[in-house]
Amino acid sequence: MMLKLGLIVAAAGLLLAACSSGGDDPQPAPEAATSSAQSDAQEEQAATSYRAGQSESTAGTETERENEEAAQPSAAPADRGSEDTEQSAEQSAQPSSEQATAQSEAEPAADAEPEQQAMVGQIIETGHRAGLFANRNSVGDPDAAIVITEYSDFL
Amino acid sequence: MIEEVVRTGLARYEYRHFIIFGAVSQFAAMATECAGDQGAWWEFHDAYLLDAQARSFTRAGAIELARDEGLDLARFTQCIDDEEHRERLLQMQIQARADGVSGTPTFRINGAPAARSLSGIIDQVQAAAEAAETAENSEGG
């Protein structure tokens, strides 16, 4: 009899313990919800700040582009006819020197073409045929057993 | 190719005109042959090959080239005006047709069709030279 009572008390004690622990469980849930909400908010904030940073960097790039365009030769002043004359004069003053540099660099390049051709001609003449027997349209040993013939048109 | 097989004495290289672009090409070939009369065949050959704008393909351009090369201008001018090498060019054209040439550039090795690449031609010449040497040795031995 006493044993049964003891068992009942123990069972009751277990039930109480179970109830008390089950009551604790829901408590962390709001915390978790809060933390997840906080993390969402943090992510959103981070995303916002990223977007803000991106837009800033884009704005920065645009500003840089504007600055670069201002530094560009000739085209900038020509395209912006409505700008102040002084400003365009300042802008055109700098590009014109750059343009002159560009032209001075371009001129030798244009002149380099004939020079290059002459150089190639010289290589052909002195590099490949120098010291070789050349007779009109043939070059090399006249007694060579093998003759390579090229049929070609200059054009 | 010149360095590999001509300078080494394996082969001789020969250029032949094959006119496919009409009167202008014909004139350039004629001018080259006339320059050849005064020892400037290759100088004209190179000048025409390098003249991307074809400035020298006119009579005035050819005379200018001849002046640059120090040729006798009267003799050169008479040669091109009289088309002194017309027969020579015609014979080259006939020979090219006989060799089966239909486009440019076309290479032949001892009259036989050559490889389409320069390295192929070099290989072909070297193989032909080795074969000739082997044949010569076997005859001698």
mmCIF file with all atom_site columns, C-alpha atoms in Angstrom, chain A residues 113-114 116-122 124-155, chain B residues 2-3 5-7 11-21 25 32-33 36-37 41-43 46 50 57 85 88 96 99 101 104-110 125 129:
data_model
loop_
_atom_site.group_PDB
_atom_site.id
_atom_site.type_symbol
_atom_site.label_atom_id
_atom_site.label_alt_id
_atom_site.label_comp_id
_atom_site.label_asym_id
_atom_site.label_entity_id
_atom_site.label_seq_id
_atom_site.pdbx_PDB_ins_code
_atom_site.Cartn_x
_atom_site.Cartn_y
_atom_site.Cartn_z
_atom_site.occupancy
_atom_site.B_iso_or_equiv
_atom_site.pdbx_formal_charge
_atom_site.auth_seq_id
_atom_site.auth_comp_id
_atom_site.auth_asym_id
_atom_site.auth_atom_id
_atom_site.pdbx_PDB_model_num
ATOM 1  C CA . GLU A 1 113 ? 54.007 53.460 -92.944  1.00 0.00 ? 113 GLU A CA 1
ATOM 2  C CA . PRO A 1 114 ? 56.365 54.216 -95.843  1.00 0.00 ? 114 PRO A CA 1
ATOM 3  C CA . GLN A 1 116 ? 58.036 50.492 -92.425  1.00 0.00 ? 116 GLN A CA 1
ATOM 4  C CA . GLN A 1 117 ? 57.541 49.483 -96.021  1.00 0.00 ? 117 GLN A CA 1
ATOM 5  C CA . ALA A 1 118 ? 61.028 50.635 -96.856  1.00 0.00 ? 118 ALA A CA 1
ATOM 6  C CA . MET A 1 119 ? 62.333 48.668 -93.903  1.00 0.00 ? 119 MET A CA 1
ATOM 7  C CA . VAL A 1 120 ? 60.527 45.551 -95.082  1.00 0.00 ? 120 VAL A CA 1
ATOM 8  C CA . GLY A 1 121 ? 61.938 46.118 -98.530  1.00 0.00 ? 121 GLY A CA 1
ATOM 9  C CA . GLN A 1 122 ? 65.372 46.469 -97.073  1.00 0.00 ? 122 GLN A CA 1
ATOM 10 C CA . ILE A 1 124 ? 63.867 41.489 -98.245  1.00 0.00 ? 124 ILE A CA 1
ATOM 11 C CA . GLU A 1 125 ? 66.767 42.928 -100.152 1.00 0.00 ? 125 GLU A CA 1
ATOM 12 C CA . THR A 1 126 ? 69.576 42.661 -97.678  1.00 0.00 ? 126 THR A CA 1
ATOM 13 C CA . GLY A 1 127 ? 68.281 40.015 -95.324  1.00 0.00 ? 127 GLY A CA 1
ATOM 14 C CA . HIS A 1 128 ? 67.138 37.366 -97.714  1.00 0.00 ? 128 HIS A CA 1
ATOM 15 C CA . ARG A 1 129 ? 68.817 37.928 -101.026 1.00 0.00 ? 129 ARG A CA 1
ATOM 16 C CA . ALA A 1 130 ? 72.086 39.425 -99.910  1.00 0.00 ? 130 ALA A CA 1
ATOM 17 C CA . GLY A 1 131 ? 74.943 37.394 -101.264 1.00 0.00 ? 131 GLY A CA 1
ATOM 18 C CA . LEU A 1 132 ? 72.671 35.272 -103.394 1.00 0.00 ? 132 LEU A CA 1
ATOM 19 C CA . PHE A 1 133 ? 73.042 35.005 -107.104 1.00 0.00 ? 133 PHE A CA 1
ATOM 20 C CA . ALA A 1 134 ? 70.098 36.807 -108.675 1.00 0.00 ? 134 ALA A CA 1
ATOM 21 C CA . ASN A 1 135 ? 69.411 36.767 -112.347 1.00 0.00 ? 135 ASN A CA 1
ATOM 22 C CA . ARG A 1 136 ? 66.398 38.753 -113.395 1.00 0.00 ? 136 ARG A CA 1
ATOM 23 C CA . ASN A 1 137 ? 63.453 36.796 -111.960 1.00 0.00 ? 137 ASN A CA 1
ATOM 24 C CA . SER A 1 138 ? 65.384 34.002 -110.277 1.00 0.00 ? 138 SER A CA 1
ATOM 25 C CA . VAL A 1 139 ? 67.515 33.860 -107.178 1.00 0.00 ? 139 VAL A CA 1
ATOM 26 C CA . GLY A 1 140 ? 69.852 31.189 -105.911 1.00 0.00 ? 140 GLY A CA 1
ATOM 27 C CA . ASP A 1 141 ? 72.264 28.688 -107.390 1.00 0.00 ? 141 ASP A CA 1
ATOM 28 C CA . PRO A 1 142 ? 71.603 28.566 -111.158 1.00 0.00 ? 142 PRO A CA 1
ATOM 29 C CA . ASP A 1 143 ? 72.725 24.927 -111.161 1.00 0.00 ? 143 ASP A CA 1
ATOM 30 C CA . ALA A 1 144 ? 70.459 23.846 -108.290 1.00 0.00 ? 144 ALA A CA 1
ATOM 31 C CA . ALA A 1 145 ? 68.676 20.597 -109.051 1.00 0.00 ? 145 ALA A CA 1
ATOM 32 C CA . ILE A 1 146 ? 65.421 21.844 -107.572 1.00 0.00 ? 146 ILE A CA 1
ATOM 33 C CA . VAL A 1 147 ? 63.573 24.862 -108.906 1.00 0.00 ? 147 VAL A CA 1
ATOM 34 C CA . ILE A 1 148 ? 60.779 26.447 -106.916 1.00 0.00 ? 148 ILE A CA 1
ATOM 35 C CA . THR A 1 149 ? 58.577 28.447 -109.225 1.00 0.00 ? 149 THR A CA 1
ATOM 36 C CA . GLU A 1 150 ? 56.091 30.966 -107.981 1.00 0.00 ? 150 GLU A CA 1
ATOM 37 C CA . TYR A 1 151 ? 53.390 32.176 -110.322 1.00 0.00 ? 151 TYR A CA 1
ATOM 38 C CA . SER A 1 152 ? 52.041 35.408 -108.991 1.00 0.00 ? 152 SER A CA 1
ATOM 39 C CA . ASP A 1 153 ? 50.465 38.756 -109.692 1.00 0.00 ? 153 ASP A CA 1
ATOM 40 C CA . PHE A 1 154 ? 51.622 41.955 -108.018 1.00 0.00 ? 154 PHE A CA 1
ATOM 41 C CA . LEU A 1 155 ? 48.074 43.114 -107.361 1.00 0.00 ? 155 LEU A CA 1
ATOM 42 C CA . ILE B 2 2   ? 64.843 31.612 -99.241  1.00 0.00 ? 2   ILE B CA 1
ATOM 43 C CA . GLU B 2 3   ? 66.904 31.075 -96.108  1.00 0.00 ? 3   GLU B CA 1
ATOM 44 C CA . VAL B 2 5   ? 66.331 26.051 -99.159  1.00 0.00 ? 5   VAL B CA 1
ATOM 45 C CA . VAL B 2 6   ? 67.778 28.686 -101.486 1.00 0.00 ? 6   VAL B CA 1
ATOM 46 C CA . ARG B 2 7   ? 70.623 30.013 -99.402  1.00 0.00 ? 7   ARG B CA 1
ATOM 47 C CA . ALA B 2 11  ? 66.987 25.014 -104.661 1.00 0.00 ? 11  ALA B CA 1
ATOM 48 C CA . ARG B 2 12  ? 66.651 28.023 -106.902 1.00 0.00 ? 12  ARG B CA 1
ATOM 49 C CA . TYR B 2 13  ? 63.646 30.280 -106.599 1.00 0.00 ? 13  TYR B CA 1
ATOM 50 C CA . GLU B 2 14  ? 62.045 31.706 -109.690 1.00 0.00 ? 14  GLU B CA 1
ATOM 51 C CA . TYR B 2 15  ? 59.227 34.228 -109.952 1.00 0.00 ? 15  TYR B CA 1
ATOM 52 C CA . ARG B 2 16  ? 56.955 34.184 -112.970 1.00 0.00 ? 16  ARG B CA 1
ATOM 53 C CA . HIS B 2 17  ? 54.246 36.665 -113.797 1.00 0.00 ? 17  HIS B CA 1
ATOM 54 C CA . PHE B 2 18  ? 50.770 35.286 -114.012 1.00 0.00 ? 18  PHE B CA 1
ATOM 55 C CA . ILE B 2 19  ? 48.498 38.127 -115.004 1.00 0.00 ? 19  ILE B CA 1
ATOM 56 C CA . ILE B 2 20  ? 45.038 37.833 -113.551 1.00 0.00 ? 20  ILE B CA 1
ATOM 57 C CA . PHE B 2 21  ? 44.108 41.452 -112.847 1.00 0.00 ? 21  PHE B CA 1
ATOM 58 C CA . SER B 2 25  ? 48.980 43.908 -113.599 1.00 0.00 ? 25  SER B CA 1
ATOM 59 C CA . THR B 2 32  ? 59.484 45.009 -113.811 1.00 0.00 ? 32  THR B CA 1
ATOM 60 C CA . GLU B 2 33  ? 60.868 43.305 -116.882 1.00 0.00 ? 33  GLU B CA 1
ATOM 61 C CA . GLY B 2 36  ? 65.303 43.899 -115.217 1.00 0.00 ? 36  GLY B CA 1
ATOM 62 C CA . ASP B 2 37  ? 67.017 45.037 -118.416 1.00 0.00 ? 37  ASP B CA 1
ATOM 63 C CA . TRP B 2 41  ? 64.221 43.430 -111.542 1.00 0.00 ? 41  TRP B CA 1
ATOM 64 C CA . TRP B 2 42  ? 64.037 42.564 -107.827 1.00 0.00 ? 42  TRP B CA 1
ATOM 65 C CA . GLU B 2 43  ? 63.894 46.197 -106.773 1.00 0.00 ? 43  GLU B CA 1
ATOM 66 C CA . ASP B 2 46  ? 59.733 44.364 -104.085 1.00 0.00 ? 46  ASP B CA 1
ATOM 67 C CA . LEU B 2 50  ? 54.990 46.449 -100.996 1.00 0.00 ? 50  LEU B CA 1
ATOM 68 C CA . PHE B 2 57  ? 51.223 50.835 -110.899 1.00 0.00 ? 57  PHE B CA 1
ATOM 69 C CA . HIS B 2 85  ? 58.707 42.285 -123.114 1.00 0.00 ? 85  HIS B CA 1
ATOM 70 C CA . ARG B 2 88  ? 58.168 37.183 -122.789 1.00 0.00 ? 88  ARG B CA 1
ATOM 71 C CA . ALA B 2 96  ? 51.570 28.884 -116.513 1.00 0.00 ? 96  ALA B CA 1
ATOM 72 C CA . ASP B 2 99  ? 51.424 23.947 -115.794 1.00 0.00 ? 99  ASP B CA 1
ATOM 73 C CA . VAL B 2 101 ? 48.078 27.395 -112.868 1.00 0.00 ? 101 VAL B CA 1
ATOM 74 C CA . THR B 2 104 ? 47.948 33.211 -107.490 1.00 0.00 ? 104 THR B CA 1
ATOM 75 C CA . PRO B 2 105 ? 50.169 32.563 -105.789 1.00 0.00 ? 105 PRO B CA 1
ATOM 76 C CA . THR B 2 106 ? 50.831 29.102 -107.131 1.00 0.00 ? 106 THR B CA 1
ATOM 77 C CA . PHE B 2 107 ? 54.042 27.236 -106.377 1.00 0.00 ? 107 PHE B CA 1
ATOM 78 C CA . ARG B 2 108 ? 55.622 24.486 -108.357 1.00 0.00 ? 108 ARG B CA 1
ATOM 79 C CA . ILE B 2 109 ? 58.647 22.377 -107.455 1.00 0.00 ? 109 ILE B CA 1
ATOM 80 C CA . ASN B 2 110 ? 60.380 21.199 -110.599 1.00 0.00 ? 110 ASN B CA 1
ATOM 81 C CA . VAL B 2 125 ? 62.217 20.553 -101.178 1.00 0.00 ? 125 VAL B CA 1
ATOM 82 C CA . ALA B 2 129 ? 66.947 16.909 -102.086 1.00 0.00 ? 129 ALA B CA 1
#
